[in-house]
Amino acid sequence: MFEKRKKGSAHIKKDDKISQPPDADFIGDDGIEPENGEEYFPEQDYIYDDVNNQEYYYPEDSGYEAGYEQEEYADDEAYYPPEEDIPESEPVKKSSKKSKKEKTPKAPKEKSGKKEAKEKKEKSGGKAAKENKAKPEKTKAGKPEKTKAGKPEKQSGKNRKNKKQLPGEEDYIADEQPKKKGKHKKLKIILICILAVLLLAFAGITYWAYTITHNEVNLPKVYVDGVFVGGMSREQATEALDKVEWDKKAAQPFTVKLPADVSIELDRCKAGAMFTKEAAVDAAYSYGHSNNIYDNLYKYIMNIFKPVDMNDGYLKLDPEYINAKAGEVIAQFNEATADASQVVDEETDVLRFRKGAGEMKISKEKLAEKMSNALKDNSELLVYDTIESELVSPDFDAIFQELNAEPKDAKFVGDNFEVEDEVVGCTFDVQEAKDIWNNAKPADVIEIPLQIDRPEITGDYLRSLLYRDVLGSQITYFKNSSDNRKNNIRLAAEKINGVIVMPGQVFSYNETVGERTKEAGYAEASAYDNGEIVQEVGGGICQVSSTLYCAAMFAQLDTVERTNHYFKVSYLDWGMDATVSWGTLDYKFRNSREYPVKIQVYFNDEEESLQVDILGTDVDGSYVKFDRSRLLVFDDVYPDVVIGYTVIGYRNVYDAEGNFLRKVEEPIGIYYLHKDEIKYPENAGVEGEITPPA
């Protein structure tokens, strides 16, 4: 296969020896071989035979174009040089002989060459244009013109491209060496070697990246919040974090404080501002151990030169958690500052209220942004006091008019001892109050100094006087009483319990308890009736009236009406009882004190006891000791026979220091003895009937 060489290209140097193709006849212009044994051919073309590794010459009119692979053409498509290239002054001399191997070449592939050959063929009437080129024009000596040095003038390859070589012009194609097949092989080998090296390098890099990715230790220079964990396994990294008490540090909350002493704590780990210990170990290992092995290799190489702290840029805040906490603390703030009331503190003599209460607004978005920035800065506390709304100053002149007053004592009003509260005298400096408000921060608690003039008697004092003291008390027992009697005692006790008696008012037992009937719930029980023990509806209620009488007597309440029983009762001593009967006998007392009194009754079924207290106001601390005189009562017929006792009761009143003050006599009562207790003479013939003395 011949390698084509373009005409005029620099492939053959001057000194290169060129072998002629087999069976080719070449005749020089002068018939003389070139100097130095070289064969010289003017206007020569050469074709490289890559089989025989030689170059052969073909004349210009052979149809071959140097530098291109030749194709075979049919006889009628053979290429011949155009006629205008043949000098008119010289006859055309055909080649004497052709090479056996030479074939009639086809016209060049260029469209212009084929078209030109066909046009010449048509002009010549179908004749073959196989004519020899005109011989080159000779000089006077019959040889080509030489230079001063005696050698033919050379033309560069560049000039040969632009200008056709004329016969007689000496030239060598000496611009560049022909490229041989060996050089191509060497280039291929070099390229293959380079590719192999690159593949080996890529395989090595891939293996290195794979090894780093699946390594069970951290990259060499990895930190977590300043704690070195580089080159450590998960267990070793956990131990390193335990040494610095990581869990304790992670549990340290982030606190947000708002005005009005409102605060909230955030979990730094939940907020994304800090790793838990487990998350810190995972984060340290995850750096350089992703699914991208080449990225892991890059990080490994960079980490060799530059340490990486996983807290820097790898922690991600949770905006949802932070926003929720911001809303929570704002809600607390709104609740704490909602009360806009103004309170007069009489203990410290100040008017106290909160500045901007009920009208302050805090931006949730701005607070959340501040919280995020503080968490990024690893702060432990954020104090936020930015109020969005504009606060309006109170009308201190109107407040002054409302509070300004002269002092006035409290007092009882009406017959029921209702309390009219006191009036506290108050005033303050209006200008001072305005200055204090202006200098205070939003949500601050403002205290305006007051000039307070307090009255001597207050409403609370008067209310405290009522029923605060036990003025008199008495307890009796109803042991061995029947259930009916207990029932009657309980009903009567309930009727008088809680009754208030105003000063000067008279209390009536019968009016308060009412008629004792079965319809009212009373039952039949033992009672005295004209010296006889009978079953009577409401029997036993006299124990309630008698216990009340004793308590009222000790309370120094005046006895208005009181009658003792026919016989001495078992539950009280002589002169301390008071019998009652609906429509005939009643017990009454008057409240002779300055303040109201209240009857308080305690019925205890388990202890079978009845206690009556008289509650009121003890103004002087005085008290009563009961005393009595008992006189014998004799029979009118038998003057030596005792049939009863006359009992005179006394209240001995003492002051708080125990000094005797006075004696008050109670109504006189006569108690008769029972028949079996009277001792008549044996010959008296008396059957035991008692005749009351006249």
Short mmCIF file of N, CA, C and O in Angstrom, two decimals, residues 30 40 144 151 183 209 295 423 444 453 629 647 661:
data_model
loop_
_atom_site.label_atom_id
_atom_site.label_comp_id
_atom_site.label_asym_id
_atom_site.label_seq_id
_atom_site.Cartn_x
_atom_site.Cartn_y
_atom_site.Cartn_z
N ASP A 30 19.64 16.35 -18.77
CA ASP A 30 20.91 16.34 -19.47
C ASP A 30 21.46 14.94 -19.63
O ASP A 30 22.59 14.75 -20.08
N TYR A 40 18.49 12.45 -9.67
CA TYR A 40 17.76 13.71 -9.56
C TYR A 40 16.70 13.75 -10.64
O TYR A 40 16.98 13.43 -11.79
N PRO A 144 19.98 23.02 -16.63
CA PRO A 144 19.19 23.94 -15.77
C PRO A 144 20.06 25.01 -15.17
O PRO A 144 21.23 24.77 -14.84
N LYS A 151 24.93 25.13 -7.93
CA LYS A 151 23.89 24.16 -7.62
C LYS A 151 22.55 24.72 -8.00
O LYS A 151 22.35 25.92 -8.01
N LYS A 183 6.96 4.96 14.02
CA LYS A 183 6.64 6.07 14.90
C LYS A 183 5.20 6.01 15.36
O LYS A 183 4.88 6.35 16.49
N ALA A 209 -10.19 5.22 48.42
CA ALA A 209 -11.45 5.83 48.86
C ALA A 209 -12.37 4.80 49.49
O ALA A 209 -13.05 5.07 50.49
N ASP A 295 -15.95 11.52 47.58
CA ASP A 295 -16.11 12.66 48.48
C ASP A 295 -15.46 12.35 49.83
O ASP A 295 -14.87 13.23 50.45
N VAL A 423 -62.85 54.79 105.90
CA VAL A 423 -62.29 55.50 104.75
C VAL A 423 -60.88 55.91 105.13
O VAL A 423 -60.66 56.58 106.14
N ASP A 444 -42.34 46.80 83.95
CA ASP A 444 -41.87 46.98 85.33
C ASP A 444 -43.05 47.25 86.25
O ASP A 444 -44.05 47.87 85.85
N ASP A 453 -53.40 58.30 105.69
CA ASP A 453 -53.90 58.68 107.02
C ASP A 453 -54.97 57.65 107.41
O ASP A 453 -56.08 57.67 106.90
N SER A 629 -77.76 29.66 147.62
CA SER A 629 -78.15 29.45 149.02
C SER A 629 -79.32 28.46 149.02
O SER A 629 -80.28 28.65 148.26
N VAL A 647 -83.98 27.40 146.84
CA VAL A 647 -82.64 27.67 146.33
C VAL A 647 -82.62 29.06 145.73
O VAL A 647 -83.47 29.40 144.90
N LEU A 661 -66.52 42.25 141.58
CA LEU A 661 -67.18 43.46 141.13
C LEU A 661 -68.59 43.57 141.69
O LEU A 661 -68.97 44.61 142.24
#
